[in-house]
Coordinates of C-alpha atoms and ligand atoms in Angstrom, one line a residue:
X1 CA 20.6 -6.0 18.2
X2 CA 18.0 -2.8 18.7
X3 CA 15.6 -3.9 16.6
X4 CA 14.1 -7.0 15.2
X5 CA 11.9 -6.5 12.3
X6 CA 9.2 -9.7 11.3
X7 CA 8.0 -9.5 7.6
X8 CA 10.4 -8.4 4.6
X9 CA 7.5 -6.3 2.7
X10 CA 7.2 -2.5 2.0
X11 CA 6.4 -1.9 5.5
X12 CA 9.1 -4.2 6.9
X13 CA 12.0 -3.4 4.6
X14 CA 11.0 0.8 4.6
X15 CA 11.4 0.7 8.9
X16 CA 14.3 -1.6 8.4
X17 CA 16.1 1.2 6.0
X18 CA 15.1 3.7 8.4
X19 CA 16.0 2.2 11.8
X20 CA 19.5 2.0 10.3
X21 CA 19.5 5.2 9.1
X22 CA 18.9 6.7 12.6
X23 CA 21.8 4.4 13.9
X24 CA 19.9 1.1 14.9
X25 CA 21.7 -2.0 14.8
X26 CA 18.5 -4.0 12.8
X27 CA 17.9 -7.6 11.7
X28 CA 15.4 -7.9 9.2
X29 CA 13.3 -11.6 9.3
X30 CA 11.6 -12.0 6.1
X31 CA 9.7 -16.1 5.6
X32 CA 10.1 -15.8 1.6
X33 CA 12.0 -13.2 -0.1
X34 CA 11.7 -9.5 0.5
X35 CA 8.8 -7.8 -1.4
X36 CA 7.0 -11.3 -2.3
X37 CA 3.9 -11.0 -0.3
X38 CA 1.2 -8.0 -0.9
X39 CA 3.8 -6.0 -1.9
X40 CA 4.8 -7.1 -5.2
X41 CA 1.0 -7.8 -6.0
X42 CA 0.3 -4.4 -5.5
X43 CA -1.0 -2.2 -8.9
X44 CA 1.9 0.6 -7.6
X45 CA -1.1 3.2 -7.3
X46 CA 0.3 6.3 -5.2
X47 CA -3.0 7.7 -4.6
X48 CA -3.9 10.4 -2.1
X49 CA -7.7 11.1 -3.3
X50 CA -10.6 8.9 -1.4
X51 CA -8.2 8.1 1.4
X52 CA -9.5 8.5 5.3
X53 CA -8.2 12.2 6.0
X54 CA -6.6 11.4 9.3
X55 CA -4.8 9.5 6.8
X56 CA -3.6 12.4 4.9
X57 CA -0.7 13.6 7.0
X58 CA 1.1 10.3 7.2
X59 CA 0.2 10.2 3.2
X60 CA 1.3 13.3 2.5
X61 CA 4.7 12.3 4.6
X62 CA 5.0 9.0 2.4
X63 CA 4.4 11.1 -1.2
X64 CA 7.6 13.1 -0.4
X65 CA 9.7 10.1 0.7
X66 CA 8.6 8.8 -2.9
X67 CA 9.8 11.7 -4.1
X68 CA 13.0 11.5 -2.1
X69 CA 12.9 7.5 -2.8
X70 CA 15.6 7.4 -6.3
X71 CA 18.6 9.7 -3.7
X72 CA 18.0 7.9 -0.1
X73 CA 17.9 4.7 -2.2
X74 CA 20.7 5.2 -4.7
X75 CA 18.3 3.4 -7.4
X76 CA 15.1 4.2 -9.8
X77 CA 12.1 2.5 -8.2
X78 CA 10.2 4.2 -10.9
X79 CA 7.8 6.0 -9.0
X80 CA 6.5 8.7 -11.5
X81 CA 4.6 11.5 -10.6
X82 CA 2.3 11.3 -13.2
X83 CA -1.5 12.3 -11.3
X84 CA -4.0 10.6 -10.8
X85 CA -7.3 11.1 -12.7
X86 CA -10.5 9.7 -11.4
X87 CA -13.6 10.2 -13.8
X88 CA -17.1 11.0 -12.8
X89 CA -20.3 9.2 -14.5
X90 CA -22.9 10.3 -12.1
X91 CA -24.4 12.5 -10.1
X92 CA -23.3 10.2 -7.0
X93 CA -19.7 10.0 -8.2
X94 CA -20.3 14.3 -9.1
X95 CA -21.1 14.9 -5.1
X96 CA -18.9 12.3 -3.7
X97 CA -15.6 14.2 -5.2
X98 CA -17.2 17.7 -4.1
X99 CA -17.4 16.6 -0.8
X100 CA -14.1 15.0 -0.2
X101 CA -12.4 17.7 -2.5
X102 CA -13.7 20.2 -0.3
X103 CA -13.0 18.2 3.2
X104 CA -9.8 17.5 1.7
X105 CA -8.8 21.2 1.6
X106 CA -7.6 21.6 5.3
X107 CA -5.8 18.3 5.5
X108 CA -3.6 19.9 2.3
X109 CA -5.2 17.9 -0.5
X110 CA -5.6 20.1 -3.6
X111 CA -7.5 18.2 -5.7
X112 CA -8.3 20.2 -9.7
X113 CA -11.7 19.2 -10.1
X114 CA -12.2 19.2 -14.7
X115 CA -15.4 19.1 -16.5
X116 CA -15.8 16.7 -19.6
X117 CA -14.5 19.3 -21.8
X118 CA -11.5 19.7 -19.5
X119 CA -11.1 16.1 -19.6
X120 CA -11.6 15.2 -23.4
X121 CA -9.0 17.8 -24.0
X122 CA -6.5 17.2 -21.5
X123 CA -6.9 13.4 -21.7
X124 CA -7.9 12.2 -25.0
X125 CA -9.6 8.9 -25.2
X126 CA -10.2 8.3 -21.7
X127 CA -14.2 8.2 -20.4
X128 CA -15.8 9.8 -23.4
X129 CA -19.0 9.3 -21.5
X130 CA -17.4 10.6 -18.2
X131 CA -19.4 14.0 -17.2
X132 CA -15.8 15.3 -15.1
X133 CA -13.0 14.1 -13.1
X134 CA -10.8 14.7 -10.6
X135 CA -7.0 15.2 -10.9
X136 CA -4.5 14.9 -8.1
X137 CA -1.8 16.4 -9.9
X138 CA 1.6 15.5 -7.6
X139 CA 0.5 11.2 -7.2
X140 CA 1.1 8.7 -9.6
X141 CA 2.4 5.0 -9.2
X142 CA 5.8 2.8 -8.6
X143 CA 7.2 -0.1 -9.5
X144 CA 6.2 -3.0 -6.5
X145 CA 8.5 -5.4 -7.6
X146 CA 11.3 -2.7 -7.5
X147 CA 10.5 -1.2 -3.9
X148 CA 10.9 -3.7 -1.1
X149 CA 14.1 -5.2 -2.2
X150 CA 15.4 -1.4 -3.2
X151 CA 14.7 -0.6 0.6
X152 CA 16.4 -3.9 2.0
X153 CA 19.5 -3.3 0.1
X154 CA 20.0 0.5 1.2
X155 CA 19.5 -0.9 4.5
X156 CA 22.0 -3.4 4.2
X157 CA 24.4 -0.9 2.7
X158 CA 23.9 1.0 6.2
X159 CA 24.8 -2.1 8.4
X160 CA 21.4 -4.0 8.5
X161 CA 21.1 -7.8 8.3
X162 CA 18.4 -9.2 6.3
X163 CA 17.4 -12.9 6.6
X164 CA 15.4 -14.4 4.1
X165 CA 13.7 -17.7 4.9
X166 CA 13.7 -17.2 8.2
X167 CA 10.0 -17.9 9.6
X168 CA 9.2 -16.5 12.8
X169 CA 7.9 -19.3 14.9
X170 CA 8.4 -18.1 18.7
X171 CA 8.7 -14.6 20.0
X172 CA 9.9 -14.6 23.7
X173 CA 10.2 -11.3 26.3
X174 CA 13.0 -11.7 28.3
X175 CA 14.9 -9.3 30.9
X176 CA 16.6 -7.1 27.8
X177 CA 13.7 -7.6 24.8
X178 CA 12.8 -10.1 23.2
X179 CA 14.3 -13.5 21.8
X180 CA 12.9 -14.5 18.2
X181 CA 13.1 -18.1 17.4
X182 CA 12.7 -18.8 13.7
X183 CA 13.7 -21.3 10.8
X184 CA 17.2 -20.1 10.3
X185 CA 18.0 -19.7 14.0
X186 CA 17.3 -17.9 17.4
X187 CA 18.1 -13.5 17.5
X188 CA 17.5 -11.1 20.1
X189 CA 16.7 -7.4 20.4
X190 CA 15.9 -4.6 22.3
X191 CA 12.3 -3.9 20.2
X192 CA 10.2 -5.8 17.5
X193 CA 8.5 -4.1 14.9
X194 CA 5.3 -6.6 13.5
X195 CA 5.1 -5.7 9.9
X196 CA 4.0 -8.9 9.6
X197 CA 1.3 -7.9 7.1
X198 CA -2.0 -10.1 6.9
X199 CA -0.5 -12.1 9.0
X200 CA 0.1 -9.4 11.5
X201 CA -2.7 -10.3 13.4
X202 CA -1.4 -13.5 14.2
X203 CA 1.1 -12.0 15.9
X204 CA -0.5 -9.4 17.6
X205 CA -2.5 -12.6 19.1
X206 CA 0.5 -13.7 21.0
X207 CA 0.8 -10.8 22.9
X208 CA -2.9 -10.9 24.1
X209 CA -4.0 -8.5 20.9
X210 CA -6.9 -9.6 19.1
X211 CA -7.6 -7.6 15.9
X212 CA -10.5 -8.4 13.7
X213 CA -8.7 -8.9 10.3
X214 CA -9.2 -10.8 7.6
X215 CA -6.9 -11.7 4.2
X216 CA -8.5 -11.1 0.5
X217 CA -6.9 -10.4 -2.5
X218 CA -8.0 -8.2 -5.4
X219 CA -7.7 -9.3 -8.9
X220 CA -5.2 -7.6 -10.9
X221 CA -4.1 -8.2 -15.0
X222 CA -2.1 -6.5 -17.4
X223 CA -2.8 -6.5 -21.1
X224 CA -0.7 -6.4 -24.4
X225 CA 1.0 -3.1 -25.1
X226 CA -1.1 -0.5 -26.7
X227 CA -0.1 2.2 -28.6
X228 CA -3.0 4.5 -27.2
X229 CA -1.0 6.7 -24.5
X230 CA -2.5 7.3 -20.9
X231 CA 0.0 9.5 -19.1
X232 CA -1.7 9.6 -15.6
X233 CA -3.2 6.9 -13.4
X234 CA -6.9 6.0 -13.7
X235 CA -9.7 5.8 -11.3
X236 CA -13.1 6.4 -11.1
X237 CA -15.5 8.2 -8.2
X238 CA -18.1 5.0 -8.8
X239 CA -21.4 5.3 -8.6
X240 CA -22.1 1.5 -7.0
X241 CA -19.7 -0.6 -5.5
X242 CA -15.9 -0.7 -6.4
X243 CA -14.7 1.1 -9.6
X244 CA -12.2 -0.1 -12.0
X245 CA -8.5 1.5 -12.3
X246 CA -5.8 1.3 -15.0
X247 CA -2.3 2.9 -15.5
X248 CA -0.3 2.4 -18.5
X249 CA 3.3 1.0 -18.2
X250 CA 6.4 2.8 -20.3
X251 CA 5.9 0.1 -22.1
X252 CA 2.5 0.4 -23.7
X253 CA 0.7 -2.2 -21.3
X254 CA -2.2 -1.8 -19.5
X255 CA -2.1 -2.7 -15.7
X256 CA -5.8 -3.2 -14.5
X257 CA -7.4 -3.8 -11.3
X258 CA -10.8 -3.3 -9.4
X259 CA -14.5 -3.4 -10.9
X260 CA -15.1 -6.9 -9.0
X261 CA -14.8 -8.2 -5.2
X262 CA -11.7 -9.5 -3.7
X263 CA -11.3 -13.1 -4.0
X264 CA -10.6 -15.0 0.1
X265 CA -7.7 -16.1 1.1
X266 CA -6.9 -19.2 3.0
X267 CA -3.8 -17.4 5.4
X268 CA -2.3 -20.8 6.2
X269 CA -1.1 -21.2 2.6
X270 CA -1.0 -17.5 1.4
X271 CA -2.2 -18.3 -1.4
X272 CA -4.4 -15.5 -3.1
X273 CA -6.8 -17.7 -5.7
X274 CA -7.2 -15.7 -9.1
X275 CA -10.7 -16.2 -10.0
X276 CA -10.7 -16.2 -13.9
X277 CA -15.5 -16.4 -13.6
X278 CA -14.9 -12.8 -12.6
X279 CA -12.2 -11.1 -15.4
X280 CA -15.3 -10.4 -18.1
X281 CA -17.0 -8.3 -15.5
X282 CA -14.3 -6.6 -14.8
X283 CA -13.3 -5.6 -18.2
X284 CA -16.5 -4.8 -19.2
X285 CA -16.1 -2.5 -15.8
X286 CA -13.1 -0.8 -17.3
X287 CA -14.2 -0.2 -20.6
X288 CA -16.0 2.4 -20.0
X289 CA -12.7 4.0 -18.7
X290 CA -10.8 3.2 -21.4
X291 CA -12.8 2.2 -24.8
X292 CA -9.2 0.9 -26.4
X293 CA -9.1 -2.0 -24.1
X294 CA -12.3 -3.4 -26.6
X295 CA -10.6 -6.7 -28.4
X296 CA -7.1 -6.0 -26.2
X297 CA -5.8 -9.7 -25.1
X298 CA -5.0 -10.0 -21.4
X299 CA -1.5 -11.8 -21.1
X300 CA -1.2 -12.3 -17.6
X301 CA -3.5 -12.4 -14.2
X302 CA -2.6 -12.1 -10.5
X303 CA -3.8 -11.5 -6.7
X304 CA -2.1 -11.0 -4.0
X305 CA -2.7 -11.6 0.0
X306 CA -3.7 -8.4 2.0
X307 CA -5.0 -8.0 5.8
X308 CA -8.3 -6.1 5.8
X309 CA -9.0 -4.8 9.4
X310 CA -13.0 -4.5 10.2
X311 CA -12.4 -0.4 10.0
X312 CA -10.7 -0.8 6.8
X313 CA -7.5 1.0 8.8
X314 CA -4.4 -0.1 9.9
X315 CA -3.0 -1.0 13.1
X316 CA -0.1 1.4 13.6
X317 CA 2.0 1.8 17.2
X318 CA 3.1 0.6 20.4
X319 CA 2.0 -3.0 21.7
X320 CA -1.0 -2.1 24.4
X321 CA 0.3 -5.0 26.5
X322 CA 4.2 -5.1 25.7
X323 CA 6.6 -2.7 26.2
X324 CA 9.2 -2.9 23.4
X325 CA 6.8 -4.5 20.8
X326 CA 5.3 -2.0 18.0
X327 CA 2.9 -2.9 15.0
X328 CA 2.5 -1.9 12.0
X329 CA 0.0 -3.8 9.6
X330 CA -3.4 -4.6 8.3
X331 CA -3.0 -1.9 5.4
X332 CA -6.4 -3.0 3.5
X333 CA -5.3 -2.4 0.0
X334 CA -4.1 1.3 0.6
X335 CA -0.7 0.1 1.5
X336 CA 1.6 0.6 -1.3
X337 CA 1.3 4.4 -1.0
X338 CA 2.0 4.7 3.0
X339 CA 4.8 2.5 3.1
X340 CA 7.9 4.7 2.9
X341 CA 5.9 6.9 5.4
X342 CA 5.2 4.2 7.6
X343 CA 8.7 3.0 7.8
X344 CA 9.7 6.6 8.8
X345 CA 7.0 6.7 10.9
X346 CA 7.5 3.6 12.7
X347 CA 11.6 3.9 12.6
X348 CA 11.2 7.5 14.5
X349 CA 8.3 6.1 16.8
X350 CA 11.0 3.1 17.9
X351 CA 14.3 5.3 17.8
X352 CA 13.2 8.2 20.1
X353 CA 9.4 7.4 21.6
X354 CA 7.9 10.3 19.3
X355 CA 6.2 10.3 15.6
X356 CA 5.9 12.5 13.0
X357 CA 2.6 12.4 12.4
X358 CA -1.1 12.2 14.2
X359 CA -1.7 7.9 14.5
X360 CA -4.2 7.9 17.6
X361 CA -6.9 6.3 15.2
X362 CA -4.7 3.4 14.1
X363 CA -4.2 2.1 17.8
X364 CA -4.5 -1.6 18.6
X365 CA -6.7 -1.6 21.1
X366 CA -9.0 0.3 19.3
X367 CA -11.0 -2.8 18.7
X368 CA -10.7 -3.5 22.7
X369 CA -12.0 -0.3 23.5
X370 CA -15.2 -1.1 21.4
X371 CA -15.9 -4.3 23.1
Ligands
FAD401 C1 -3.3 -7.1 -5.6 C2 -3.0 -5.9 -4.7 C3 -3.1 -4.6 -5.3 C4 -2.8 -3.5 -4.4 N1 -2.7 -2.3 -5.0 C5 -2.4 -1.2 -4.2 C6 -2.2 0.1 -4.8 O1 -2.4 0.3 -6.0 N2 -1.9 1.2 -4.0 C7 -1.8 1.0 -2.6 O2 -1.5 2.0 -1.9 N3 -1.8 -0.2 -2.1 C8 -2.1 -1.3 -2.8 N4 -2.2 -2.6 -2.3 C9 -1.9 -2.7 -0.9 C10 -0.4 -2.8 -0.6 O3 0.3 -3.5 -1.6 C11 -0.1 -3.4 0.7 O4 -0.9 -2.6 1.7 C12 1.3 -3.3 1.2 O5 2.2 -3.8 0.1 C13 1.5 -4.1 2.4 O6 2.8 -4.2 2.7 P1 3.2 -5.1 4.0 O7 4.7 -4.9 4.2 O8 2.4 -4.7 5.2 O9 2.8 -6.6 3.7 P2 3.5 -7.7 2.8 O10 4.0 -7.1 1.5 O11 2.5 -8.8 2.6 O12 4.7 -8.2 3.7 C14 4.5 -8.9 4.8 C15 5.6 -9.9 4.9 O13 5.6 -10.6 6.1 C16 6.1 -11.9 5.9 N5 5.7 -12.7 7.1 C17 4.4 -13.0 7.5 N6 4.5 -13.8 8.6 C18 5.8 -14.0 8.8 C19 6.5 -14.8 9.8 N7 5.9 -15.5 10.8 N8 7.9 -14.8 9.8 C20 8.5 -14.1 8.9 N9 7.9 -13.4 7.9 C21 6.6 -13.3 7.9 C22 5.4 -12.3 4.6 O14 6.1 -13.4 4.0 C23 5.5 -11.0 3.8 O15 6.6 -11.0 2.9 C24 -2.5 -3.7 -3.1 C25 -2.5 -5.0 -2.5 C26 -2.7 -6.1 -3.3 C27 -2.7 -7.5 -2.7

């Protein structure tokens, strides 16, 4: 084999589909299933506005590869590009989206900035006591339970294997690579990607690369349907803490997230705790958003497990100490929108020594340098 990939999520599955689309024979090594970790957790928010700008170019990258994502994948992952409107209910939130709307400029982010006439007219019934808003007109959302698997398949179709239940346990340099030993078996390749996600530093650790991460989970629900229609995806520039968002389904429900803190996870079990003492504050956060959600029943809760690096940025590139090895994880909730991108990224990076886009501040030994 060229390449071994560890951890079947969007970051995993997207390089995997790529590496074999640029001709490299790939095994993909996935614990659970493909998509079951963060990935399928995710709210499916493809969001460009608030991001880190150095971010924007590989975001940018990832929003056309969404675009692109229904033809390179011969299947509807119903990514819809349907904006994304965040509202304003302060002066704080007011300067917060003038500044990054105007820093935003040069890295190629237009972002239509309404005020609460604009709003109540183009978006009925969303933050009647909103004072503006942004809108990001070309973002929108995706299915996650729909993504990881769509990109594992494609890959297959081009040649890749992809093992599921297959735990990586050992990961060996030897004279031509590495040799992986897992559940289901020993392989051997060229390079290894670590898309390992929040568990990605564990990894790293092997290979003398300590990155200060840490696993929490966000709390997510979705309600009934409703008949009340909300064509975009809903944030908010918030004036304390972490706002609430929402996006309505094709079906009429609700998908909710934010407004409280993350919950810990333990990473031995992977096991993201919902913590039910915490869903009245966040629907009181979001009905300010969305006043129809008063009296709407909730019908199911979830979290997921994601790897927040101390920067709140990922770790994306070569090993520092091992030629061969690559990482790419540690996506700290902003994942779901970079991940075709970052498979390009990281299949280019891997196939031919070069990337696409600028990645000097997502370097593993950033956190060395520091010390
Ligand atoms: C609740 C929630 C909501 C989110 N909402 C958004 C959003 O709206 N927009 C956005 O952009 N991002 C969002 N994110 C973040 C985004 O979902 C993640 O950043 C992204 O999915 C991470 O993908 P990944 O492939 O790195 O990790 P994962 O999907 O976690 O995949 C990593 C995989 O590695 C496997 N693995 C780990 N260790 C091993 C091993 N030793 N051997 C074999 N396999 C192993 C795991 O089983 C797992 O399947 C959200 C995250 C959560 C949890």
């Amino acid at each position: 084999m060229d390449a071994i990939v560890i951890g079947g999520g969007l970051m995993g599955s997207a390089a995997t589909f790529f590496l074999a689309r640029r001709g490299l024979r790939v095994v993909l090594l996935e614990r659970g299933r493909v998509g079951t970790g963060a990935t399928v957790a995710s709210f499916g928010n493809i969001r460009r506005s608030g991001r880190y700008l150095p971010q924007l170019p590989l975001a940018h990258h990832s929003r056309a590869l969404w675009g692109q994502a229904q033809h390179l994948l011969g299947r509807d992952v119903e990514f819809r590009a349907t904006g994304h409107v965040r509202l304003i209910f302060g002066d704080k939130g007011l300067a917060d989206m003038r500044r990054f709307r105007q820093a935003a400029q040069p890295w190629g982010l237009e972002l239509e900035e309404m005020d609460a006439a604009d709003l109540h007219r183009r978006f009925p019934g969303l933050g009647p006591t909103a004072i503006g808003a942004s809108f990001s007109p070309d973002d929108g959302s995706g299915n996650p339970r729909l993504i990881s698997p769509a990109f594992a398949e494609a890959a297959v179709r081009l040649g890749a294997k992809v093992v599921e239940g297959a735990e990586v346990l050992g990961i060996t340099p030897t004279d031509a690579g590495f040799r992986v030993e897992t559940t289901r078996g020993s392989f051997a390749a060229a390079q290894v990607l670590n898309a390992a996600g929040a568990w990605g530093g564990r990894i790293a650790e092997r290979f003398g690369e300590v990155v200060p991460i840490r696993a929490h989970g966000p709390q997510m629900g979705v309600t009934e349907p409703l008949p009340h229609r909300i064509l975009p995806v809903v944030g908010v520039w918030a004036e304390s803490g972490h706002g609430g968002y929402l996006r309505q389904v094709e079906r009429g429900n609700i998908v909710f997230g934010g407004g409280v803190t993350r919950t810990e996870v333990d990473l031995d079990s992977g096991h993201a705790h919902y913590d039910f003492a915490r869903l009245p504050a966040q629907l009181a956060s979001l009905l300010p958003i969305l006043p129809a959600l008063a009296g709407v029943s909730v019908i199911r809760t979830w979290s997921g497990c994601e790897g927040y690096v101390a920067d709140e940025l990922p770790v994306m590139g070569p090993s520092a100490t091992t030629p061969g090895l690559f990482h790419a994880f540690g996506f700290c909730g902003h994942g779901f929108q970079l991940g075709p991108g970052v498979g390009d990224v990281m299949a280019e990076m891997m196939a031919t020594g070069r990337h696409l886009v600028p990645l000097g501040d997502f370097r593993i030994d950033r956190f060395a340098q520091a010390a």
